[in-house]
Amino acid sequence: MALRDTMVTRAQPFLQPGERVQAVFGGQKITQWWVLLSAFIVLFANRYRTVVVTDRRILVLDGTRMSQTKVTGVLAEVPRTVQIGPPSGLWWKCESLGRPIYVHKRFHKDVVAADTQRPQTPGYPPMPPGPPPVAPPSY
């Protein structure tokens, strides 16, 4: 089973009846750049987070220290109209969901997919367009 499928399966107990998952992505409590100072900081201070974007709301689920797919409870519930991204860099710091969550580059496409499915509500700006495609160099 793929990582995102496992995240959705483990998040099912926290969803309301009839709620549809639109996107799911993982993150962490602290940035991995701490490993440059000491691996023990990352090992003991870090906790994984799972963000589940549904058609009704955005859930931030608390995880364990060792597994990105195990969830232990709900940390935050955010309205679906909140824009999550746009993500950038290797470890993007997401601050729009209440607490800072560091999201790795492999999940950036999931953040963009969640934002493009966001309902447009008056007072909220639309998602800005991504950067233009870069043409490969010609030699």
N, CA, C and O atoms as a GROMACS GRO file, in nm:
protein
  556
    1MET      N    1   0.085  -0.118   0.000
    1MET     CA    2   0.000   0.000   0.000
    1MET      C    3   0.089   0.124   0.000
    1MET      O    4   0.188   0.130   0.072
    2ALA      N    5   0.054   0.221  -0.080
    2ALA     CA    6   0.132   0.344  -0.092
    2ALA      C    7   0.120   0.429   0.035
    2ALA      O    8   0.026   0.414   0.113
    3LEU      N    9   0.216   0.518   0.052
    3LEU     CA   10   0.221   0.602   0.172
    3LEU      C   11   0.094   0.685   0.189
    3LEU      O   12   0.036   0.688   0.298
    4ARG      N   13   0.049   0.751   0.083
    4ARG     CA   14  -0.071   0.836   0.094
    4ARG      C   15  -0.196   0.754   0.120
    4ARG      O   16  -0.285   0.799   0.192
    5ASP      N   17  -0.205   0.633   0.062
    5ASP     CA   18  -0.319   0.545   0.088
    5ASP      C   19  -0.323   0.502   0.234
    5ASP      O   20  -0.430   0.495   0.295
    6THR      N   21  -0.206   0.473   0.290
    6THR     CA   22  -0.198   0.435   0.431
    6THR      C   23  -0.240   0.552   0.520
    6THR      O   24  -0.308   0.532   0.621
    7MET      N   25  -0.198   0.673   0.484
    7MET     CA   26  -0.237   0.791   0.563
    7MET      C   27  -0.388   0.810   0.563
    7MET      O   28  -0.447   0.839   0.667
    8VAL      N   29  -0.451   0.793   0.447
    8VAL     CA   30  -0.596   0.807   0.438
    8VAL      C   31  -0.666   0.700   0.520
    8VAL      O   32  -0.763   0.729   0.590
    9THR      N   33  -0.618   0.578   0.512
    9THR     CA   34  -0.679   0.467   0.587
    9THR      C   35  -0.671   0.491   0.737
    9THR      O   36  -0.768   0.469   0.809
   10ARG      N   37  -0.555   0.537   0.784
   10ARG     CA   38  -0.537   0.560   0.928
   10ARG      C   39  -0.611   0.684   0.977
   10ARG      O   40  -0.634   0.698   1.097
   11ALA      N   41  -0.649   0.773   0.887
   11ALA     CA   42  -0.721   0.894   0.926
   11ALA      C   43  -0.872   0.872   0.928
   11ALA      O   44  -0.944   0.958   0.979
   12GLN      N   45  -0.922   0.762   0.876
   12GLN     CA   46  -1.066   0.736   0.867
   12GLN      C   47  -1.141   0.751   1.000
   12GLN      O   48  -1.251   0.807   1.000
   13PRO      N   49  -1.087   0.705   1.114
   13PRO     CA   50  -1.162   0.722   1.241
   13PRO      C   51  -1.187   0.867   1.281
   13PRO      O   52  -1.275   0.894   1.363
   14PHE      N   53  -1.113   0.960   1.224
   14PHE     CA   54  -1.127   1.101   1.261
   14PHE      C   55  -1.216   1.179   1.164
   14PHE      O   56  -1.239   1.298   1.184
   15LEU      N   57  -1.265   1.113   1.062
   15LEU     CA   58  -1.350   1.179   0.963
   15LEU      C   59  -1.497   1.167   0.999
   15LEU      O   60  -1.537   1.072   1.067
   16GLN      N   61  -1.576   1.263   0.954
   16GLN     CA   62  -1.720   1.260   0.975
   16GLN      C   63  -1.784   1.167   0.872
   16GLN      O   64  -1.725   1.144   0.766
   17PRO      N   65  -1.903   1.114   0.901
   17PRO     CA   66  -1.970   1.028   0.802
   17PRO      C   67  -1.995   1.105   0.672
   17PRO      O   68  -2.045   1.218   0.674
   18GLY      N   69  -1.961   1.044   0.560
   18GLY     CA   70  -1.982   1.104   0.429
   18GLY      C   71  -1.876   1.203   0.386
   18GLY      O   72  -1.885   1.259   0.277
   19GLU      N   73  -1.776   1.227   0.469
   19GLU     CA   74  -1.670   1.322   0.436
   19GLU      C   75  -1.573   1.257   0.336
   19GLU      O   76  -1.528   1.145   0.356
   20ARG      N   77  -1.541   1.331   0.229
   20ARG     CA   78  -1.452   1.278   0.124
   20ARG      C   79  -1.314   1.342   0.136
   20ARG      O   80  -1.302   1.464   0.151
   21VAL      N   81  -1.211   1.260   0.130
   21VAL     CA   82  -1.073   1.309   0.135
   21VAL      C   83  -1.033   1.358  -0.004
   21VAL      O   84  -1.045   1.284  -0.102
   22GLN      N   85  -0.987   1.482  -0.012
   22GLN     CA   86  -0.942   1.539  -0.139
   22GLN      C   87  -0.790   1.532  -0.154
   22GLN      O   88  -0.739   1.515  -0.264
   23ALA      N   89  -0.719   1.546  -0.044
   23ALA     CA   90  -0.573   1.539  -0.046
   23ALA      C   91  -0.523   1.503   0.092
   23ALA      O   92  -0.590   1.527   0.193
   24VAL      N   93  -0.405   1.444   0.097
   24VAL     CA   94  -0.340   1.412   0.223
   24VAL      C   95  -0.190   1.430   0.204
   24VAL      O   96  -0.134   1.396   0.100
   25PHE      N   97  -0.125   1.486   0.307
   25PHE     CA   98   0.020   1.499   0.301
   25PHE      C   99   0.076   1.496   0.442
   25PHE      O  100   0.006   1.521   0.540
   26GLY      N  101   0.204   1.465   0.449
   26GLY     CA  102   0.270   1.453   0.578
   26GLY      C  103   0.361   1.571   0.605
   26GLY      O  104   0.400   1.644   0.514
   27GLY      N  105   0.393   1.587   0.730
   27GLY     CA  106   0.485   1.692   0.773
   27GLY      C  107   0.546   1.653   0.906
   27GLY      O  108   0.524   1.543   0.956
   28GLN      N  109   0.623   1.743   0.962
   28GLN     CA  110   0.687   1.719   1.090
   28GLN      C  111   0.681   1.844   1.177
   28GLN      O  112   0.658   1.955   1.130
   29LYS      N  113   0.701   1.820   1.305
   29LYS     CA  114   0.695   1.928   1.402
   29LYS      C  115   0.817   2.020   1.392
   29LYS      O  116   0.804   2.142   1.405
   30ILE      N  117   0.935   1.964   1.368
   30ILE     CA  118   1.056   2.045   1.358
   30ILE      C  119   1.123   2.018   1.224
   30ILE      O  120   1.097   1.917   1.159
   31THR      N  121   1.208   2.108   1.184
   31THR     CA  122   1.278   2.092   1.057
   31THR      C  123   1.390   1.989   1.069
   31THR      O  124   1.450   1.973   1.175
   32GLN      N  125   1.417   1.921   0.960
   32GLN     CA  126   1.522   1.820   0.958
   32GLN      C  127   1.661   1.883   0.959
   32GLN      O  128   1.759   1.812   0.978
   33TRP      N  129   1.671   2.013   0.940
   33TRP     CA  130   1.802   2.076   0.940
   33TRP      C  131   1.868   2.067   1.078
   33TRP      O  132   1.989   2.089   1.089
   34TRP      N  133   1.791   2.036   1.183
   34TRP     CA  134   1.848   2.017   1.316
   34TRP      C  135   1.944   1.899   1.319
   34TRP      O  136   2.030   1.892   1.407
   35VAL      N  137   1.930   1.806   1.226
   35VAL     CA  138   2.018   1.689   1.223
   35VAL      C  139   2.163   1.731   1.201
   35VAL      O  140   2.255   1.657   1.236
   36LEU      N  141   2.185   1.847   1.142
   36LEU     CA  142   2.322   1.896   1.126
   36LEU      C  143   2.388   1.924   1.259
   36LEU      O  144   2.510   1.913   1.272
   37LEU      N  145   2.309   1.961   1.358
   37LEU     CA  146   2.362   1.987   1.492
   37LEU      C  147   2.369   1.858   1.573
   37LEU      O  148   2.472   1.827   1.633
   38SER      N  149   2.258   1.784   1.574
   38SER     CA  150   2.255   1.658   1.649
   38SER      C  151   2.135   1.576   1.605
   38SER      O  152   2.023   1.627   1.598
   39ALA      N  153   2.157   1.451   1.577
   39ALA     CA  154   2.048   1.361   1.538
   39ALA      C  155   1.956   1.335   1.656
   39ALA      O  156   1.838   1.303   1.636
   40PHE      N  157   2.006   1.347   1.777
   40PHE     CA  158   1.922   1.324   1.895
   40PHE      C  159   1.812   1.428   1.909
   40PHE      O  160   1.703   1.398   1.959
   41ILE      N  161   1.839   1.551   1.865
   41ILE     CA  162   1.736   1.656   1.869
   41ILE      C  163   1.619   1.615   1.782
   41ILE      O  164   1.503   1.624   1.824
   42VAL      N  165   1.648   1.569   1.662
   42VAL     CA  166   1.542   1.527   1.570
   42VAL      C  167   1.471   1.405   1.625
   42VAL      O  168   1.349   1.396   1.617
   43LEU      N  169   1.547   1.311   1.680
   43LEU     CA  170   1.488   1.187   1.730
   43LEU      C  171   1.392   1.210   1.846
   43LEU      O  172   1.286   1.148   1.852
   44PHE      N  173   1.428   1.298   1.938
   44PHE     CA  174   1.345   1.316   2.057
   44PHE      C  175   1.248   1.434   2.050
   44PHE      O  176   1.145   1.431   2.118
   45ALA      N  177   1.277   1.535   1.972
   45ALA     CA  178   1.190   1.652   1.968
   45ALA      C  179   1.088   1.647   1.855
   45ALA      O  180   0.988   1.719   1.857
   46ASN      N  181   1.112   1.561   1.757
   46ASN     CA  182   1.025   1.560   1.640
   46ASN      C  183   0.903   1.471   1.660
   46ASN      O  184   0.908   1.371   1.732
   47ARG      N  185   0.794   1.510   1.596
   47ARG     CA  186   0.674   1.427   1.584
   47ARG      C  187   0.620   1.448   1.444
   47ARG      O  188   0.626   1.558   1.389
   48TYR      N  189   0.569   1.343   1.387
   48TYR     CA  190   0.512   1.353   1.253
   48TYR      C  191   0.370   1.407   1.260
   48TYR      O  192   0.300   1.388   1.360
   49ARG      N  193   0.329   1.473   1.154
   49ARG     CA  194   0.193   1.526   1.139
   49ARG      C  195   0.136   1.474   1.008
   49ARG      O  196   0.207   1.458   0.909
   50THR      N  197   0.006   1.450   1.008
   50THR     CA  198  -0.065   1.414   0.886
   50THR      C  199  -0.173   1.518   0.865
   50THR      O  200  -0.255   1.543   0.954
   51VAL      N  201  -0.174   1.578   0.748
   51VAL     CA  202  -0.275   1.679   0.714
   51VAL      C  203  -0.372   1.616   0.616
   51VAL      O  204  -0.333   1.573   0.507
   52VAL      N  205  -0.499   1.610   0.656
   52VAL     CA  206  -0.604   1.551   0.573
   52VAL      C  207  -0.696   1.664   0.528
   52VAL      O  208  -0.758   1.732   0.610
   53VAL      N  209  -0.704   1.682   0.396
   53VAL     CA  210  -0.789   1.786   0.338
   53VAL      C  211  -0.913   1.717   0.283
   53VAL      O  212  -0.904   1.633   0.194
   54THR      N  213  -1.029   1.753   0.337
   54THR     CA  214  -1.155   1.693   0.294
   54THR      C  215  -1.240   1.798   0.223
   54THR      O  216  -1.200   1.913   0.208
   55ASP      N  217  -1.357   1.757   0.181
   55ASP     CA  218  -1.448   1.851   0.115
   55ASP      C  219  -1.512   1.947   0.215
   55ASP      O  220  -1.573   2.045   0.173
   56ARG      N  221  -1.499   1.923   0.345
   56ARG     CA  222  -1.562   2.007   0.448
   56ARG      C  223  -1.463   2.086   0.533
   56ARG      O  224  -1.494   2.197   0.577
   57ARG      N  225  -1.344   2.030   0.556
   57ARG     CA  226  -1.250   2.092   0.650
   57ARG      C  227  -1.109   2.039   0.625
   57ARG      O  228  -1.086   1.952   0.541
   58ILE      N  229  -1.014   2.095   0.700
   58ILE     CA  230  -0.876   2.049   0.697
   58ILE      C  231  -0.843   2.002   0.838
   58ILE      O  232  -0.860   2.076   0.935
   59LEU      N  233  -0.796   1.879   0.849
   59LEU     CA  234  -0.759   1.822   0.977
   59LEU      C  235  -0.608   1.809   0.987
   59LEU      O  236  -0.543   1.762   0.893
   60VAL      N  237  -0.551   1.851   1.100
   60VAL     CA  238  -0.411   1.828   1.129
   60VAL      C  239  -0.407   1.722   1.237
   60VAL      O  240  -0.452   1.745   1.349
   61LEU      N  241  -0.354   1.605   1.203
   61LEU     CA  242  -0.352   1.492   1.294
   61LEU      C  243  -0.213   1.474   1.353
   61LEU      O  244  -0.112   1.486   1.283
   62ASP      N  245  -0.208   1.446   1.482
   62ASP     CA  246  -0.082   1.422   1.551
   62ASP      C  247  -0.036   1.279   1.523
   62ASP      O  248  -0.118   1.188   1.515
   63GLY      N  249   0.092   1.262   1.508
   63GLY     CA  250   0.148   1.129   1.482
   63GLY      C  251   0.246   1.090   1.590
   63GLY      O  252   0.251   1.149   1.698
   64THR      N  253   0.324   0.988   1.560
   64THR     CA  254   0.424   0.940   1.654
   64THR      C  255   0.562   0.992   1.614
   64THR      O  256   0.576   1.062   1.514
   65ARG      N  257   0.662   0.956   1.693
   65ARG     CA  258   0.798   0.999   1.664
   65ARG      C  259   0.863   0.915   1.554
   65ARG      O  260   0.953   0.962   1.484
   66MET      N  261   0.818   0.791   1.539
   66MET     CA  262   0.888   0.700   1.450
   66MET      C  263   0.816   0.668   1.319
   66MET      O  264   0.880   0.621   1.225
   67SER      N  265   0.687   0.693   1.310
   67SER     CA  266   0.613   0.654   1.190
   67SER      C  267   0.533   0.772   1.136
   67SER      O  268   0.464   0.842   1.210
   68GLN      N  269   0.543   0.791   1.006
   68GLN     CA  270   0.470   0.901   0.943
   68GLN      C  271   0.323   0.866   0.920
   68GLN      O  272   0.242   0.956   0.895
   69THR      N  273   0.287   0.739   0.927
   69THR     CA  274   0.150   0.700   0.896
   69THR      C  275   0.064   0.675   1.019
   69THR      O  276  -0.059   0.671   1.006
   70LYS      N  277   0.120   0.659   1.135
   70LYS     CA  278   0.040   0.637   1.256
   70LYS      C  279  -0.009   0.769   1.312
   70LYS      O  280   0.069   0.863   1.327
   71VAL      N  281  -0.138   0.775   1.342
   71VAL     CA  282  -0.195   0.897   1.398
   71VAL      C  283  -0.252   0.867   1.536
   71VAL      O  284  -0.304   0.758   1.561
   72THR      N  285  -0.243   0.966   1.626
   72THR     CA  286  -0.289   0.947   1.763
   72THR      C  287  -0.404   1.038   1.801
   72THR      O  288  -0.472   1.012   1.900
   73GLY      N  289  -0.428   1.143   1.726
   73GLY     CA  290  -0.538   1.233   1.760
   73GLY      C  291  -0.540   1.356   1.672
   73GLY      O  292  -0.455   1.373   1.584
   74VAL      N  293  -0.639   1.441   1.695
   74VAL     CA  294  -0.656   1.563   1.617
   74VAL      C  295  -0.588   1.678   1.690
   74VAL      O  296  -0.615   1.703   1.807
   75LEU      N  297  -0.499   1.748   1.619
   75LEU     CA  298  -0.434   1.866   1.675
   75LEU      C  299  -0.510   1.993   1.643
   75LEU      O  300  -0.525   2.082   1.727
   76ALA      N  301  -0.560   2.001   1.520
   76ALA     CA  302  -0.630   2.123   1.477
   76ALA      C  303  -0.730   2.089   1.369
   76ALA      O  304  -0.713   1.995   1.292
   77GLU      N  305  -0.835   2.169   1.365
   77GLU     CA  306  -0.936   2.161   1.259
   77GLU      C  307  -0.948   2.301   1.201
   77GLU      O  308  -0.978   2.397   1.272
   78VAL      N  309  -0.926   2.312   1.071
   78VAL     CA  310  -0.921   2.441   1.004
   78VAL      C  311  -1.031   2.444   0.898
   78VAL      O  312  -1.058   2.340   0.836
   79PRO      N  313  -1.094   2.558   0.875
   79PRO     CA  314  -1.196   2.565   0.769
   79PRO      C  315  -1.136   2.532   0.633
   79PRO      O  316  -1.019   2.558   0.606
   80ARG      N  317  -1.218   2.475   0.548
   80ARG     CA  318  -1.171   2.432   0.415
   80ARG      C  319  -1.133   2.550   0.326
   80ARG      O  320  -1.060   2.532   0.229
   81THR      N  321  -1.179   2.668   0.358
   81THR     CA  322  -1.150   2.786   0.275
   81THR      C  323  -1.008   2.839   0.295
   81THR      O  324  -0.965   2.926   0.220
   82VAL      N  325  -0.936   2.789   0.393
   82VAL     CA  326  -0.800   2.836   0.420
   82VAL      C  327  -0.706   2.787   0.309
   82VAL      O  328  -0.709   2.671   0.270
   83GLN      N  329  -0.624   2.878   0.260
   83GLN     CA  330  -0.523   2.843   0.161
   83GLN      C  331  -0.400   2.792   0.234
   83GLN      O  332  -0.349   2.860   0.323
   84ILE      N  333  -0.351   2.676   0.198
   84ILE     CA  334  -0.239   2.613   0.267
   84ILE      C  335  -0.105   2.664   0.215
   84ILE      O  336  -0.017   2.698   0.294
   85GLY      N  337  -0.089   2.670   0.083
   85GLY     CA  338   0.040   2.699   0.020
   85GLY      C  339   0.051   2.842  -0.025
   85GLY      O  340  -0.019   2.929   0.027
   86PRO      N  341   0.136   2.868  -0.118
   86PRO     CA  342   0.214   2.780  -0.204
   86PRO      C  343   0.345   2.736  -0.139
   86PRO      O  344   0.412   2.815  -0.074
   87PRO      N  345   0.381   2.608  -0.156
   87PRO     CA  346   0.504   2.555  -0.097
   87PRO      C  347   0.626   2.589  -0.181
   87PRO      O  348   0.616   2.614  -0.301
   88SER      N  349   0.741   2.590  -0.117
   88SER     CA  350   0.867   2.614  -0.187
   88SER      C  351   0.982   2.557  -0.105
   88SER      O  352   0.972   2.542   0.017
   89GLY      N  353   1.091   2.527  -0.172
   89GLY     CA  354   1.211   2.478  -0.105
   89GLY      C  355   1.206   2.331  -0.070
   89GLY      O  356   1.107   2.263  -0.097
   90LEU      N  357   1.314   2.282  -0.010
   90LEU     CA  358   1.322   2.141   0.028
   90LEU      C  359   1.234   2.111   0.149
   90LEU      O  360   1.158   2.014   0.147
   91TRP      N  361   1.243   2.192   0.254
   91TRP     CA  362   1.157   2.179   0.372
   91TRP      C  363   1.080   2.310   0.386
   91TRP      O  364   1.133   2.408   0.438
   92TRP      N  365   0.956   2.309   0.341
   92TRP     CA  366   0.872   2.428   0.346
   92TRP      C  367   0.804   2.438   0.482
   92TRP      O  368   0.750   2.339   0.532
   93LYS      N  369   0.806   2.557   0.540
   93LYS     CA  370   0.742   2.580   0.670
   93LYS      C  371   0.600   2.631   0.646
   93LYS      O  372   0.582   2.745   0.602
   94CYS      N  373   0.501   2.548   0.676
   94CYS     CA  374   0.360   2.584   0.659
   94CYS      C  375   0.308   2.642   0.790
   94CYS      O  376   0.310   2.575   0.893
   95GLU      N  377   0.263   2.766   0.785
   95GLU     CA  378   0.213   2.832   0.906
   95GLU      C  379   0.065   2.864   0.898
   95GLU      O  380   0.011   2.926   0.991
   96SER      N  381  -0.002   2.825   0.792
   96SER     CA  382  -0.143   2.861   0.774
   96SER      C  383  -0.238   2.765   0.843
   96SER      O  384  -0.359   2.788   0.842
   97LEU      N  385  -0.189   2.659   0.904
   97LEU     CA  386  -0.276   2.559   0.968
   97LEU      C  387  -0.272   2.566   1.120
   97LEU      O  388  -0.306   2.469   1.188
   98GLY      N  389  -0.231   2.679   1.174
   98GLY     CA  390  -0.228   2.694   1.319
   98GLY      C  391  -0.087   2.683   1.373
   98GLY      O  392  -0.026   2.783   1.410
   99ARG      N  393  -0.034   2.563   1.378
   99ARG     CA  394   0.102   2.539   1.426
   99ARG      C  395   0.194   2.519   1.306
   99ARG      O  396   0.151   2.469   1.203
  100PRO      N  397   0.320   2.559   1.319
  100PRO     CA  398   0.412   2.537   1.207
  100PRO      C  399   0.431   2.387   1.179
  100PRO      O  400   0.448   2.307   1.270
  101ILE      N  401   0.427   2.353   1.052
  101ILE     CA  402   0.451   2.216   1.008
  101ILE      C  403   0.552   2.224   0.894
  101ILE      O  404   0.536   2.303   0.801
  102TYR      N  405   0.656   2.143   0.903
  102TYR     CA  406   0.758   2.139   0.799
  102TYR      C  407   0.722   2.029   0.701
  102TYR      O  408   0.711   1.912   0.739
  103VAL      N  409   0.704   2.066   0.574
  103VAL     CA  410   0.657   1.974   0.470
  103VAL      C  411   0.770   1.952   0.371
  103VAL      O  412   0.826   2.048   0.317
  104HIS      N  413   0.803   1.827   0.349
  104HIS     CA  414   0.910   1.792   0.255
  104HIS      C  415   0.863   1.813   0.111
  104HIS      O  416   0.743   1.813   0.084
  105LYS      N  417   0.957   1.831   0.022
  105LYS     CA  418   0.930   1.860  -0.118
  105LYS      C  419   0.844   1.752  -0.185
  105LYS      O  420   0.769   1.783  -0.277
  106ARG      N  421   0.854   1.626  -0.142
  106ARG     CA  422   0.776   1.519  -0.206
  106ARG      C  423   0.626   1.538  -0.187
  106ARG      O  424   0.547   1.480  -0.261
  107PHE      N  425   0.584   1.618  -0.088
  107PHE     CA  426   0.442   1.642  -0.062
  107PHE      C  427   0.394   1.775  -0.119
  107PHE      O  428   0.277   1.809  -0.103
  108HIS      N  429   0.480   1.852  -0.183
  108HIS     CA  430   0.439   1.983  -0.235
  108HIS      C  431   0.328   1.972  -0.338
  108HIS      O  432   0.240   2.057  -0.343
  109LYS      N  433   0.331   1.868  -0.422
  109LYS     CA  434   0.225   1.853  -0.522
  109LYS      C  435   0.090   1.826  -0.455
  109LYS      O  436  -0.013   1.864  -0.511
  110ASP      N  437   0.090   1.764  -0.339
  110ASP     CA  438  -0.034   1.740  -0.266
  110ASP      C  439  -0.089   1.870  -0.207
  110ASP      O  440  -0.211   1.891  -0.203
  111VAL      N  441   0.000   1.957  -0.161
  111VAL     CA  442  -0.042   2.087  -0.108
  111VAL      C  443  -0.104   2.170  -0.220
  111VAL      O  444  -0.208   2.234  -0.201
  112VAL      N  445  -0.041   2.171  -0.337
  112VAL     CA  446  -0.093   2.246  -0.451
  112VAL      C  447  -0.228   2.189  -0.494
  112VAL      O  448  -0.320   2.264  -0.526
  113ALA      N  449  -0.241   2.055  -0.495
  113ALA     CA  450  -0.368   1.992  -0.533
  113ALA      C  451  -0.478   2.029  -0.434
  113ALA      O  452  -0.592   2.053  -0.474
  114ALA      N  453  -0.446   2.035  -0.307
  114ALA     CA  454  -0.545   2.074  -0.206
  114ALA      C  455  -0.589   2.218  -0.225
  114ALA      O  456  -0.708   2.250  -0.211
  115ASP      N  457  -0.494   2.305  -0.256
  115ASP     CA  458  -0.528   2.447  -0.275
  115ASP      C  459  -0.609   2.470  -0.403
  115ASP      O  460  -0.694   2.559  -0.405
  116THR      N  461  -0.584   2.394  -0.507
  116THR     CA  462  -0.660   2.414  -0.630
  116THR      C  463  -0.805   2.366  -0.615
  116THR      O  464  -0.891   2.410  -0.691
  117GLN      N  465  -0.832   2.278  -0.520
  117GLN     CA  466  -0.968   2.230  -0.496
  117GLN      C  467  -1.039   2.310  -0.388
  117GLN      O  468  -1.154   2.281  -0.353
  118ARG      N  469  -0.972   2.412  -0.337
  118ARG     CA  470  -1.028   2.496  -0.230
  118ARG      C  471  -1.148   2.573  -0.282
  118ARG      O  472  -1.140   2.632  -0.390
  119PRO      N  473  -1.259   2.575  -0.208
  119PRO     CA  474  -1.375   2.653  -0.252
  119PRO      C  475  -1.342   2.802  -0.248
  119PRO      O  476  -1.280   2.851  -0.154
  120GLN      N  477  -1.384   2.872  -0.351
  120GLN     CA  478  -1.359   3.016  -0.358
  120GLN      C  479  -1.468   3.089  -0.280
  120GLN      O  480  -1.586   3.082  -0.314
  121THR      N  481  -1.427   3.158  -0.178
  121THR     CA  482  -1.518   3.232  -0.092
  121THR      C  483  -1.485   3.380  -0.103
  121THR      O  484  -1.367   3.416  -0.110
  122PRO      N  485  -1.584   3.467  -0.104
  122PRO     CA  486  -1.555   3.610  -0.107
  122PRO      C  487  -1.465   3.649   0.010
  122PRO      O  488  -1.487   3.607   0.124
  123GLY      N  489  -1.365   3.729  -0.019
  123GLY     CA  490  -1.272   3.771   0.085
  123GLY      C  491  -1.143   3.690   0.084
  123GLY      O  492  -1.046   3.731   0.147
  124TYR      N  493  -1.140   3.577   0.015
  124TYR     CA  494  -1.020   3.497   0.006
  124TYR      C  495  -0.966   3.507  -0.136
  124TYR      O  496  -1.039   3.487  -0.232
  125PRO      N  497  -0.839   3.540  -0.150
  125PRO     CA  498  -0.783   3.552  -0.285
  125PRO      C  499  -0.768   3.415  -0.350
  125PRO      O  500  -0.749   3.315  -0.280
  126PRO      N  501  -0.775   3.408  -0.483
  126PRO     CA  502  -0.752   3.280  -0.550
  126PRO      C  503  -0.605   3.240  -0.539
  126PRO      O  504  -0.519   3.324  -0.513
  127MET      N  505  -0.580   3.113  -0.560
  127MET     CA  506  -0.443   3.061  -0.555
  127MET      C  507  -0.360   3.127  -0.665
  127MET      O  508  -0.402   3.128  -0.781
  128PRO      N  509  -0.242   3.182  -0.631
  128PRO     CA  510  -0.161   3.244  -0.735
  128PRO      C  511  -0.108   3.137  -0.831
  128PRO      O  512  -0.086   3.023  -0.790
  129PRO      N  513  -0.086   3.174  -0.956
  129PRO     CA  514  -0.034   3.075  -1.050
  129PRO      C  515   0.108   3.036  -1.014
  129PRO      O  516   0.183   3.116  -0.957
  130GLY      N  517   0.145   2.914  -1.047
  130GLY     CA  518   0.280   2.866  -1.020
  130GLY      C  519   0.380   2.933  -1.112
  130GLY      O  520   0.343   3.008  -1.202
  131PRO      N  521   0.509   2.904  -1.090
  131PRO     CA  522   0.610   2.965  -1.176
  131PRO      C  523   0.599   2.912  -1.317
  131PRO      O  524   0.552   2.800  -1.338
  132PRO      N  525   0.641   2.990  -1.415
  132PRO     CA  526   0.633   2.942  -1.554
  132PRO      C  527   0.729   2.826  -1.575
  132PRO      O  528   0.831   2.816  -1.506
  133PRO      N  529   0.698   2.738  -1.669
  133PRO     CA  530   0.788   2.626  -1.693
  133PRO      C  531   0.922   2.675  -1.750
  133PRO      O  532   0.928   2.772  -1.825
  134VAL      N  533   1.026   2.606  -1.711
  134VAL     CA  534   1.160   2.643  -1.754
  134VAL      C  535   1.197   2.556  -1.873
  134VAL      O  536   1.188   2.433  -1.867
  135ALA      N  537   1.238   2.620  -1.980
  135ALA     CA  538   1.279   2.546  -2.099
  135ALA      C  539   1.416   2.483  -2.077
  135ALA      O  540   1.503   2.547  -2.017
  136PRO      N  541   1.437   2.361  -2.123
  136PRO     CA  542   1.570   2.301  -2.106
  136PRO      C  543   1.673   2.376  -2.191
  136PRO      O  544   1.641   2.427  -2.298
  137PRO      N  545   1.795   2.380  -2.143
  137PRO     CA  546   1.896   2.454  -2.219
  137PRO      C  547   1.925   2.384  -2.352
  137PRO      O  548   1.924   2.261  -2.360
  138SER      N  549   1.950   2.463  -2.453
  138SER     CA  550   1.986   2.407  -2.584
  138SER      C  551   2.136   2.421  -2.602
  138SER      O  552   2.192   2.528  -2.580
  139TYR      N  553   2.198   2.317  -2.641
  139TYR     CA  554   2.344   2.316  -2.657
  139TYR      C  555   2.382   2.317  -2.801
  139TYR      O  556   2.501   2.316  -2.833
   0.00000   0.00000   0.00000
